[in-house]
Amino acid sequence: SQAPTKHTLIKLVGMTSLYLAAKLHSARKISVQCMSSLSHGYFREDQILKMEICIIKTLRWRLNPPTSFIYLTVISPLIDDFSEKDHAFTSNAVELSRYLAELSVCDDFFMYKKPSSIACAAILVALDILAIPRKCFLEHGLEHSPDATEVCIQRLHQVYSLASPQIDEEVGATEREGSSPTTVI
């Protein structure tokens, strides 16, 4: 058999990456036989399995790293401790924290920051925006890296201030027109 061409290799990497993504994130598992069939016989099962091992080794098994959203899911029950009486506040704080974490994905500044620092910063910025003292959160001792978290806090404040006017403008237009927003930031 001849060596695969560059385009064939790219297709194999793509097909195998799809297979890996389905294995990791799909509720419905796809077999390697199914992937071979999806390629219309272009790739054999053994080729897909060998490429899977190659990709896994190249990534040094770092296929599913923790994200700031995972940290928020773990930490957000602590927000319930802030205000057991006011469920609306808890909900607002959690949602705003998630929104801030989503904003961080749009800024390459956060690319090499620890997801845990981004999550802590998102919660602390949400508390700032909602005018809730940070001590409520800091009492739990979760701010493990204050300097890294503080840098993320400053940047999230900047990113939020840039995004806020656009959100307010869209919400105002939506209320005047009586329709749903057309974009999500």
Coordinates of N, CA and C in Angstrom, one line a residue:
S1 N 0.8 -1.2 0.0 CA 0.0 0.0 0.0 C 0.9 1.2 0.0
Q2 N 0.4 2.3 -0.7 CA 1.3 3.5 -0.8 C 1.0 4.4 0.3
A3 N 1.9 5.3 0.6 CA 1.8 6.3 1.7 C 0.6 7.2 1.4
P4 N -0.1 7.6 2.5 CA -1.3 8.4 2.3 C -0.9 9.8 1.8
T5 N -1.7 10.4 1.0 CA -1.4 11.8 0.6 C -1.8 12.7 1.7
K6 N -1.4 14.0 1.5 CA -1.7 15.0 2.5 C -3.2 15.1 2.7
H7 N -3.9 15.2 1.6 CA -5.4 15.4 1.7 C -6.0 14.2 2.3
T8 N -5.5 13.0 2.0 CA -6.1 11.8 2.6 C -5.8 11.8 4.1
L9 N -4.6 12.2 4.5 CA -4.3 12.2 5.9 C -5.2 13.2 6.7
I10 N -5.4 14.4 6.1 CA -6.2 15.4 6.7 C -7.7 14.9 6.8
K11 N -8.2 14.1 5.9 CA -9.5 13.6 6.0 C -9.6 12.5 7.1
L12 N -8.5 11.7 7.2 CA -8.4 10.7 8.2 C -8.4 11.3 9.6
V13 N -7.6 12.4 9.8 CA -7.5 13.1 11.0 C -8.9 13.7 11.4
G14 N -9.6 14.3 10.4 CA -10.9 14.8 10.6 C -11.9 13.8 11.0
M15 N -11.9 12.7 10.3 CA -12.9 11.6 10.6 C -12.6 11.0 12.0
T16 N -11.3 10.8 12.3 CA -11.0 10.3 13.6 C -11.3 11.3 14.7
S17 N -11.1 12.6 14.5 CA -11.4 13.6 15.5 C -12.9 13.6 15.7
L18 N -13.7 13.5 14.7 CA -15.1 13.4 14.9 C -15.5 12.2 15.7
Y19 N -14.8 11.0 15.4 CA -15.1 9.8 16.2 C -14.7 10.0 17.7
L20 N -13.6 10.7 17.9 CA -13.2 10.9 19.3 C -14.2 11.9 20.0
A21 N -14.6 12.9 19.3 CA -15.5 13.8 19.9 C -16.8 13.2 20.2
A22 N -17.3 12.3 19.4 CA -18.5 11.5 19.6 C -18.3 10.6 20.9
K23 N -17.2 10.0 21.0 CA -16.9 9.1 22.1 C -16.9 9.9 23.4
L24 N -16.4 11.1 23.4 CA -16.2 11.8 24.6 C -17.5 12.6 25.0
H25 N -18.2 13.1 24.0 CA -19.3 14.1 24.3 C -20.7 13.7 23.9
S26 N -20.8 12.6 23.2 CA -22.2 12.2 22.7 C -22.8 11.2 23.7
A27 N -24.1 11.4 23.9 CA -24.8 10.4 24.7 C -24.9 9.1 24.0
R28 N -25.0 9.2 22.6 CA -25.1 8.0 21.8 C -23.7 7.7 21.2
K29 N -23.2 6.6 21.5 CA -21.9 6.2 21.1 C -21.9 5.7 19.7
I30 N -20.9 6.0 18.9 CA -20.7 5.6 17.5 C -19.6 4.6 17.5
S31 N -19.8 3.5 16.8 CA -18.7 2.5 16.7 C -17.8 2.8 15.6
V32 N -16.6 2.2 15.7 CA -15.6 2.5 14.7 C -16.1 1.9 13.3
Q33 N -16.9 0.9 13.4 CA -17.4 0.3 12.1 C -18.4 1.3 11.5
C34 N -19.1 2.0 12.3 CA -20.0 3.1 11.8 C -19.2 4.2 11.1
M35 N -18.1 4.6 11.8 CA -17.3 5.7 11.2 C -16.7 5.2 9.9
S36 N -16.2 4.0 9.8 CA -15.7 3.5 8.5 C -16.8 3.5 7.5
S37 N -18.0 3.1 7.9 CA -19.1 3.1 6.9 C -19.4 4.6 6.5
L38 N -19.4 5.5 7.4 CA -19.6 6.9 7.1 C -18.6 7.5 6.1
S39 N -17.4 6.9 6.1 CA -16.4 7.3 5.1 C -16.6 6.7 3.8
H40 N -17.7 5.9 3.6 CA -18.0 5.2 2.4 C -16.9 4.2 2.0
G41 N -16.3 3.6 3.1 CA -15.2 2.7 2.9 C -13.9 3.3 2.5
Y42 N -13.8 4.6 2.6 CA -12.6 5.3 2.3 C -11.5 5.0 3.3
F43 N -11.9 4.8 4.6 CA -11.0 4.4 5.6 C -11.4 3.1 6.3
R44 N -10.5 2.3 6.5 CA -10.8 1.0 7.2 C -10.8 1.3 8.7
E45 N -11.4 0.3 9.4 CA -11.5 0.4 10.9 C -10.1 0.5 11.5
D46 N -9.2 -0.3 11.1 CA -7.8 -0.3 11.7 C -7.1 1.1 11.4
Q47 N -7.4 1.8 10.3 CA -6.8 3.1 10.1 C -7.3 4.1 11.0
I48 N -8.6 4.1 11.3 CA -9.2 5.0 12.2 C -8.7 4.7 13.6
L49 N -8.6 3.5 14.0 CA -8.1 3.2 15.4 C -6.6 3.6 15.5
K50 N -5.8 3.4 14.5 CA -4.4 3.8 14.6 C -4.3 5.3 14.7
M51 N -5.1 6.0 13.9 CA -5.1 7.5 14.0 C -5.6 7.9 15.3
E52 N -6.6 7.3 15.9 CA -7.1 7.6 17.2 C -6.0 7.5 18.2
I53 N -5.2 6.5 18.2 CA -4.1 6.3 19.1 C -3.0 7.4 18.9
C54 N -2.8 7.7 17.6 CA -1.8 8.8 17.3 C -2.3 10.2 17.8
I55 N -3.5 10.5 17.7 CA -4.1 11.7 18.2 C -4.0 11.8 19.7
I56 N -4.4 10.7 20.3 CA -4.4 10.7 21.8 C -3.0 10.8 22.3
K57 N -2.0 10.2 21.7 CA -0.6 10.3 22.2 C -0.1 11.7 21.9
T58 N -0.4 12.2 20.8 CA 0.0 13.6 20.4 C -0.5 14.6 21.4
L59 N -1.7 14.4 21.9 CA -2.4 15.3 22.8 C -2.0 14.9 24.3
R60 N -1.2 13.9 24.4 CA -0.8 13.4 25.7 C -2.0 13.2 26.6
W61 N -3.0 12.6 26.1 CA -4.2 12.2 26.8 C -5.0 13.4 27.3
R62 N -4.7 14.6 26.9 CA -5.4 15.8 27.4 C -6.6 16.0 26.4
L63 N -7.6 15.2 26.5 CA -8.7 15.3 25.6 C -9.9 16.1 26.2
N64 N -10.0 16.1 27.5 CA -11.2 16.7 28.1 C -10.8 17.5 29.3
P65 N -10.1 18.6 29.0 CA -9.6 19.4 30.2 C -10.7 20.1 30.9
P66 N -10.5 20.4 32.2 CA -11.5 21.2 32.9 C -11.7 22.6 32.3
T67 N -12.9 23.1 32.3 CA -13.2 24.4 31.7 C -13.7 25.3 32.9
S68 N -13.7 26.6 32.6 CA -14.3 27.5 33.6 C -15.7 27.1 33.9
F69 N -16.4 26.6 32.9 CA -17.9 26.3 33.1 C -18.0 25.1 34.1
I70 N -17.1 24.1 34.0 CA -17.1 23.0 35.0 C -16.8 23.5 36.4
Y71 N -15.9 24.4 36.5 CA -15.6 25.0 37.8 C -16.8 25.8 38.3
L72 N -17.5 26.5 37.5 CA -18.7 27.3 37.9 C -19.8 26.3 38.4
T73 N -19.9 25.2 37.7 CA -20.9 24.2 38.1 C -20.6 23.7 39.5
V74 N -19.3 23.5 39.8 CA -18.9 23.0 41.1 C -19.1 24.1 42.2
I75 N -18.7 25.3 41.8 CA -18.6 26.4 42.8 C -20.0 27.0 43.0
S76 N -20.9 27.0 42.0 CA -22.1 27.8 42.1 C -23.0 27.4 43.3
P77 N -23.0 26.2 43.8 CA -23.8 25.9 45.0 C -23.4 26.8 46.2
L78 N -22.2 27.3 46.2 CA -21.7 28.2 47.3 C -22.4 29.5 47.2
I79 N -22.8 29.9 46.0 CA -23.6 31.2 45.8 C -24.9 31.1 46.5
D80 N -25.5 29.9 46.6 CA -26.7 29.7 47.4 C -26.6 30.1 48.8
D81 N -25.4 29.9 49.3 CA -25.1 30.3 50.7 C -25.2 31.8 51.0
F82 N -25.0 32.6 49.9 CA -25.0 34.1 50.0 C -26.4 34.6 50.5
S83 N -27.4 34.0 49.9 CA -28.7 34.5 50.2 C -29.8 33.4 50.1
E84 N -29.9 32.7 51.2 CA -30.8 31.6 51.2 C -32.3 32.0 51.0
K85 N -32.5 33.3 51.4 CA -33.9 33.8 51.3 C -34.3 34.3 49.9
D86 N -33.3 34.7 49.2 CA -33.6 35.4 47.9 C -33.1 34.5 46.7
H87 N -34.0 33.7 46.2 CA -33.7 32.8 45.1 C -33.4 33.5 43.8
A88 N -34.1 34.7 43.6 CA -33.8 35.5 42.4 C -32.4 36.0 42.4
F89 N -31.9 36.4 43.6 CA -30.5 36.9 43.6 C -29.5 35.8 43.3
T90 N -29.7 34.6 43.9 CA -28.9 33.5 43.6 C -28.9 33.1 42.1
S91 N -30.0 33.1 41.5 CA -30.2 32.8 40.1 C -29.5 33.9 39.2
N92 N -29.6 35.1 39.6 CA -29.0 36.2 38.9 C -27.4 36.1 39.0
A93 N -26.9 35.8 40.2 CA -25.5 35.7 40.4 C -24.9 34.6 39.6
V94 N -25.6 33.4 39.6 CA -25.1 32.3 38.8 C -25.2 32.5 37.3
E95 N -26.3 33.1 36.8 CA -26.4 33.4 35.4 C -25.4 34.4 34.9
L96 N -25.2 35.5 35.7 CA -24.2 36.5 35.4 C -22.8 35.9 35.4
S97 N -22.5 35.0 36.3 CA -21.2 34.4 36.3 C -21.0 33.5 35.1
R98 N -22.0 32.8 34.7 CA -21.9 32.0 33.4 C -21.7 32.9 32.2
Y99 N -22.5 34.0 32.2 CA -22.3 34.9 31.1 C -20.9 35.5 31.0
L100 N -20.3 35.8 32.1 CA -19.0 36.4 32.2 C -18.0 35.3 31.7
A101 N -18.2 34.1 32.1 CA -17.3 33.0 31.6 C -17.5 32.8 30.1
E102 N -18.7 33.0 29.6 CA -18.9 33.0 28.1 C -18.1 34.1 27.5
L103 N -18.2 35.3 28.0 CA -17.4 36.4 27.5 C -15.9 36.1 27.5
S104 N -15.4 35.4 28.5 CA -14.0 35.2 28.5 C -13.5 34.3 27.4
V105 N -14.4 33.5 26.8 CA -14.1 32.7 25.7 C -13.8 33.5 24.4
C106 N -14.4 34.7 24.4 CA -14.3 35.6 23.2 C -13.0 36.4 23.2
D107 N -12.3 36.3 24.3 CA -11.1 37.2 24.5 C -9.8 36.3 24.6
D108 N -8.9 36.4 23.7 CA -7.7 35.6 23.7 C -6.8 35.8 24.9
F109 N -7.1 36.9 25.6 CA -6.4 37.2 26.9 C -6.5 36.0 27.8
F110 N -7.6 35.3 27.8 CA -7.9 34.3 28.8 C -7.4 32.9 28.3
M111 N -6.9 32.8 27.1 CA -6.5 31.6 26.6 C -5.5 30.7 27.4
Y112 N -4.6 31.4 28.1 CA -3.6 30.7 28.9 C -3.8 30.9 30.4
K113 N -5.0 31.4 30.7 CA -5.3 31.5 32.2 C -6.0 30.2 32.7
K114 N -5.8 30.0 33.9 CA -6.3 28.8 34.5 C -7.9 28.9 34.5
P115 N -8.6 27.8 34.1 CA -10.0 27.8 34.2 C -10.6 28.1 35.6
S116 N -9.9 27.7 36.6 CA -10.4 27.9 37.9 C -10.2 29.4 38.3
S117 N -9.2 30.1 37.8 CA -9.0 31.5 38.0 C -10.1 32.3 37.3
I118 N -10.4 31.9 36.1 CA -11.5 32.5 35.3 C -12.8 32.3 36.0
A119 N -13.1 31.1 36.5 CA -14.4 30.9 37.2 C -14.5 31.7 38.5
C120 N -13.4 31.8 39.3 CA -13.5 32.6 40.5 C -13.7 34.1 40.1
A121 N -12.9 34.5 39.1 CA -13.1 35.9 38.6 C -14.5 36.2 38.2
A122 N -15.1 35.3 37.4 CA -16.5 35.5 36.9 C -17.4 35.6 38.1
I123 N -17.3 34.8 39.1 CA -18.2 35.0 40.3 C -17.9 36.3 41.0
L124 N -16.7 36.6 41.2 CA -16.4 37.9 41.9 C -16.8 39.1 41.1
V125 N -16.7 39.1 39.8 CA -17.1 40.2 39.0 C -18.7 40.3 39.1
A126 N -19.3 39.1 39.0 CA -20.8 39.1 39.1 C -21.2 39.7 40.5
L127 N -20.5 39.4 41.5 CA -20.8 40.0 42.8 C -20.6 41.5 42.8
D128 N -19.5 41.9 42.2 CA -19.3 43.4 42.1 C -20.4 44.0 41.3
I129 N -20.8 43.5 40.2 CA -21.9 44.1 39.4 C -23.2 44.1 40.2
L130 N -23.5 43.1 40.9 CA -24.7 43.0 41.7 C -24.6 43.7 43.1
A131 N -23.4 44.4 43.3 CA -23.2 45.1 44.5 C -23.3 44.2 45.8
I132 N -22.7 43.0 45.7 CA -22.7 42.1 46.8 C -21.2 42.1 47.3
P133 N -21.0 42.2 48.6 CA -19.6 42.1 49.1 C -18.9 40.8 48.7
R134 N -17.7 40.9 48.3 CA -16.9 39.7 47.9 C -16.7 38.8 49.1
K135 N -16.7 39.3 50.3 CA -16.3 38.4 51.5 C -17.2 37.2 51.6
C136 N -18.4 37.3 51.0 CA -19.4 36.2 51.1 C -18.7 35.0 50.3
F137 N -18.1 35.3 49.3 CA -17.5 34.2 48.5 C -16.1 33.8 49.0
L138 N -15.3 34.8 49.4 CA -13.9 34.6 49.8 C -13.9 33.9 51.2
E139 N -15.0 33.9 52.0 CA -15.0 33.2 53.2 C -14.8 31.7 53.0
H140 N -15.2 31.2 51.8 CA -15.0 29.7 51.5 C -13.6 29.3 51.2
G141 N -12.7 30.3 51.0 CA -11.3 30.0 50.8 C -11.0 29.5 49.4
L142 N -11.9 29.8 48.4 CA -11.7 29.2 47.1 C -10.7 30.0 46.2
E143 N -10.4 31.2 46.6 CA -9.5 32.0 45.7 C -8.1 31.6 46.0
H144 N -7.7 30.5 45.3 CA -6.5 29.8 45.6 C -5.3 30.6 45.0
S145 N -5.5 31.4 44.0 CA -4.4 32.1 43.3 C -4.8 33.5 43.2
P146 N -4.7 34.4 44.2 CA -5.3 35.7 44.2 C -4.7 36.6 43.1
D147 N -3.4 36.5 42.8 CA -2.9 37.4 41.7 C -3.4 37.0 40.4
A148 N -3.5 35.7 40.0 CA -4.0 35.3 38.8 C -5.5 35.6 38.6
T149 N -6.2 35.4 39.7 CA -7.6 35.8 39.7 C -7.9 37.2 39.6
E150 N -7.1 38.1 40.2 CA -7.2 39.5 40.1 C -7.0 40.0 38.7
V151 N -6.1 39.5 38.0 CA -5.8 39.9 36.6 C -7.1 39.5 35.8
C152 N -7.6 38.3 36.0 CA -8.8 37.9 35.3 C -10.0 38.8 35.7
I153 N -10.1 39.2 36.9 CA -11.2 40.1 37.4 C -11.1 41.4 36.6
Q154 N -9.9 42.0 36.6 CA -9.8 43.3 35.9 C -10.2 43.2 34.4
R155 N -9.7 42.1 33.8 CA -10.0 42.0 32.3 C -11.5 41.7 32.1
L156 N -12.1 40.9 33.0 CA -13.6 40.6 32.8 C -14.4 41.9 33.0
H157 N -14.0 42.7 33.9 CA -14.7 44.0 34.1 C -14.6 44.8 32.8
Q158 N -13.4 44.8 32.2 CA -13.3 45.6 30.9 C -14.1 45.0 29.8
V159 N -14.1 43.7 29.7 CA -14.9 43.0 28.6 C -16.4 43.2 28.9
Y160 N -16.8 43.1 30.1 CA -18.2 43.3 30.4 C -18.6 44.7 30.1
S161 N -17.8 45.7 30.4 CA -18.1 47.1 30.2 C -18.2 47.3 28.7
L162 N -17.4 46.6 27.9 CA -17.6 46.8 26.4 C -18.8 46.1 25.9
A163 N -19.2 45.0 26.5 CA -20.3 44.2 26.0 C -21.7 44.8 26.5
S164 N -21.7 45.4 27.7 CA -22.9 45.9 28.3 C -23.7 46.9 27.4
P165 N -23.0 48.0 26.9 CA -23.8 48.9 26.0 C -24.4 48.3 24.8
Q166 N -23.8 47.3 24.2 CA -24.3 46.6 23.1 C -25.5 45.8 23.5
I167 N -25.5 45.2 24.7 CA -26.6 44.4 25.2 C -27.8 45.3 25.5
D168 N -27.5 46.4 26.2 CA -28.5 47.4 26.6 C -29.2 47.9 25.3
E169 N -28.4 48.2 24.3 CA -29.0 48.7 23.0 C -29.9 47.7 22.4
E170 N -29.4 46.5 22.3 CA -30.2 45.4 21.7 C -31.5 45.2 22.5
V171 N -31.4 45.1 23.8 CA -32.6 44.9 24.6 C -33.6 46.0 24.5
G172 N -33.1 47.3 24.4 CA -34.0 48.4 24.2 C -34.7 48.3 22.9
A173 N -33.9 48.0 21.8 CA -34.5 47.9 20.5 C -35.5 46.7 20.5
T174 N -35.2 45.7 21.2 CA -36.1 44.5 21.2 C -37.4 44.9 21.9
E175 N -37.3 45.6 23.0 CA -38.5 46.0 23.8 C -39.4 47.0 22.9
R176 N -38.7 47.9 22.2 CA -39.5 48.8 21.3 C -40.2 48.1 20.2
E177 N -39.5 47.1 19.6 CA -40.1 46.3 18.5 C -40.9 45.2 18.9
G178 N -40.8 44.7 20.2 CA -41.6 43.6 20.6 C -41.2 42.3 20.1
S179 N -39.9 42.2 19.8 CA -39.4 40.9 19.2 C -38.2 40.4 20.0
S180 N -37.7 39.2 19.7 CA -36.6 38.6 20.4 C -35.3 39.3 19.8
P181 N -34.2 39.3 20.6 CA -33.0 39.7 20.1 C -32.5 38.8 19.0
T182 N -31.7 39.4 18.1 CA -31.2 38.7 16.9 C -29.8 38.2 17.1
T183 N -29.1 38.7 18.1 CA -27.8 38.3 18.4 C -27.6 38.1 19.9
V184 N -26.6 37.2 20.2 CA -26.3 37.0 21.6 C -24.8 37.2 21.6
I185 N -24.4 38.0 22.6 CA -23.0 38.3 22.8 C -22.3 37.3 23.7

